[in-house]
Amino acid sequence: MKYNIGALIVGLLFAIGLGLSGILQPANIIGFLDIFGKWNPTLLFTMAGAVGVHFITYRLIRKRKTPMFSKEWFIPTRQEITPALVIGSLIFGIGWGLGGYCPTVSVTTLASFETRPIIVFVSIIFGMLLFWFLDKKMNLKSRLE
């Protein structure tokens, strides 16, 4: 139960941060990606702030024996760059740019009941289900790696 409450608090804090930073507005995402037009650096400052906070707190938190809101650490061990990683990253980036929402923002903006975030969120779920289906049928992961 304590882990669920911790996740709820962290999720709410993250959602508030997204709202305050302006990332919930697709125009800010699209403006950031429009480097040859009316470039909007807002997202750059938001990312720099997030990376700065993470840089400091990660080092402090990793000194603990266990995480604050989990029973164990979940730290990736693989470090190689695989074709699956590159292809997935490209698809993710193109989708983010076209939709103007990253997956987290699309979930957060569902509360607005606007059509666009719902379409983006449904598209994300569809893409995940499509990959799951293709992976089961064609063993896609092993072919991409």
Phi, psi and omega in degrees: 000318181298326180290323178292320178295318177299317179296321178297315181296314180296318179297317178296316178299318179296315180297319178296318178299318177299318180294314181295327183282345180089005182289344179286352179264113181305330180300326178291321179292311181296322177296326178291323181281347181272068186289341180258004180239234179270078184295134179243109184280007184308313182297324179300316179293322178296314180295320179296319177296317180295317180295320179298314178297316179298317182304317182283309186291328180300316180295324178289315183290324180293347176285344178286155178290320177226159177295163181288324187240026178206164180275339182212164177278142175241088184243125181300143179253336179284136181235355182283152178263113183257161175303321179299320179295315181294313180297314179298320179295319178296314179298317179300312182295319178295316179297320179296315181293318180291320183276334183081007180226136168274166183304317181298315181294323180296324177292315181298319184278359174301331180295343179282344183059025174276156185292316187300312178297327179294317178298316180297314181297314179298322178296321178297313179298316178300315179298319178295316179294321178298315178297316179302314180297311180297321180296319179292320184281323189242003183052053188298320184302313183291332178287326182281340184265000000 
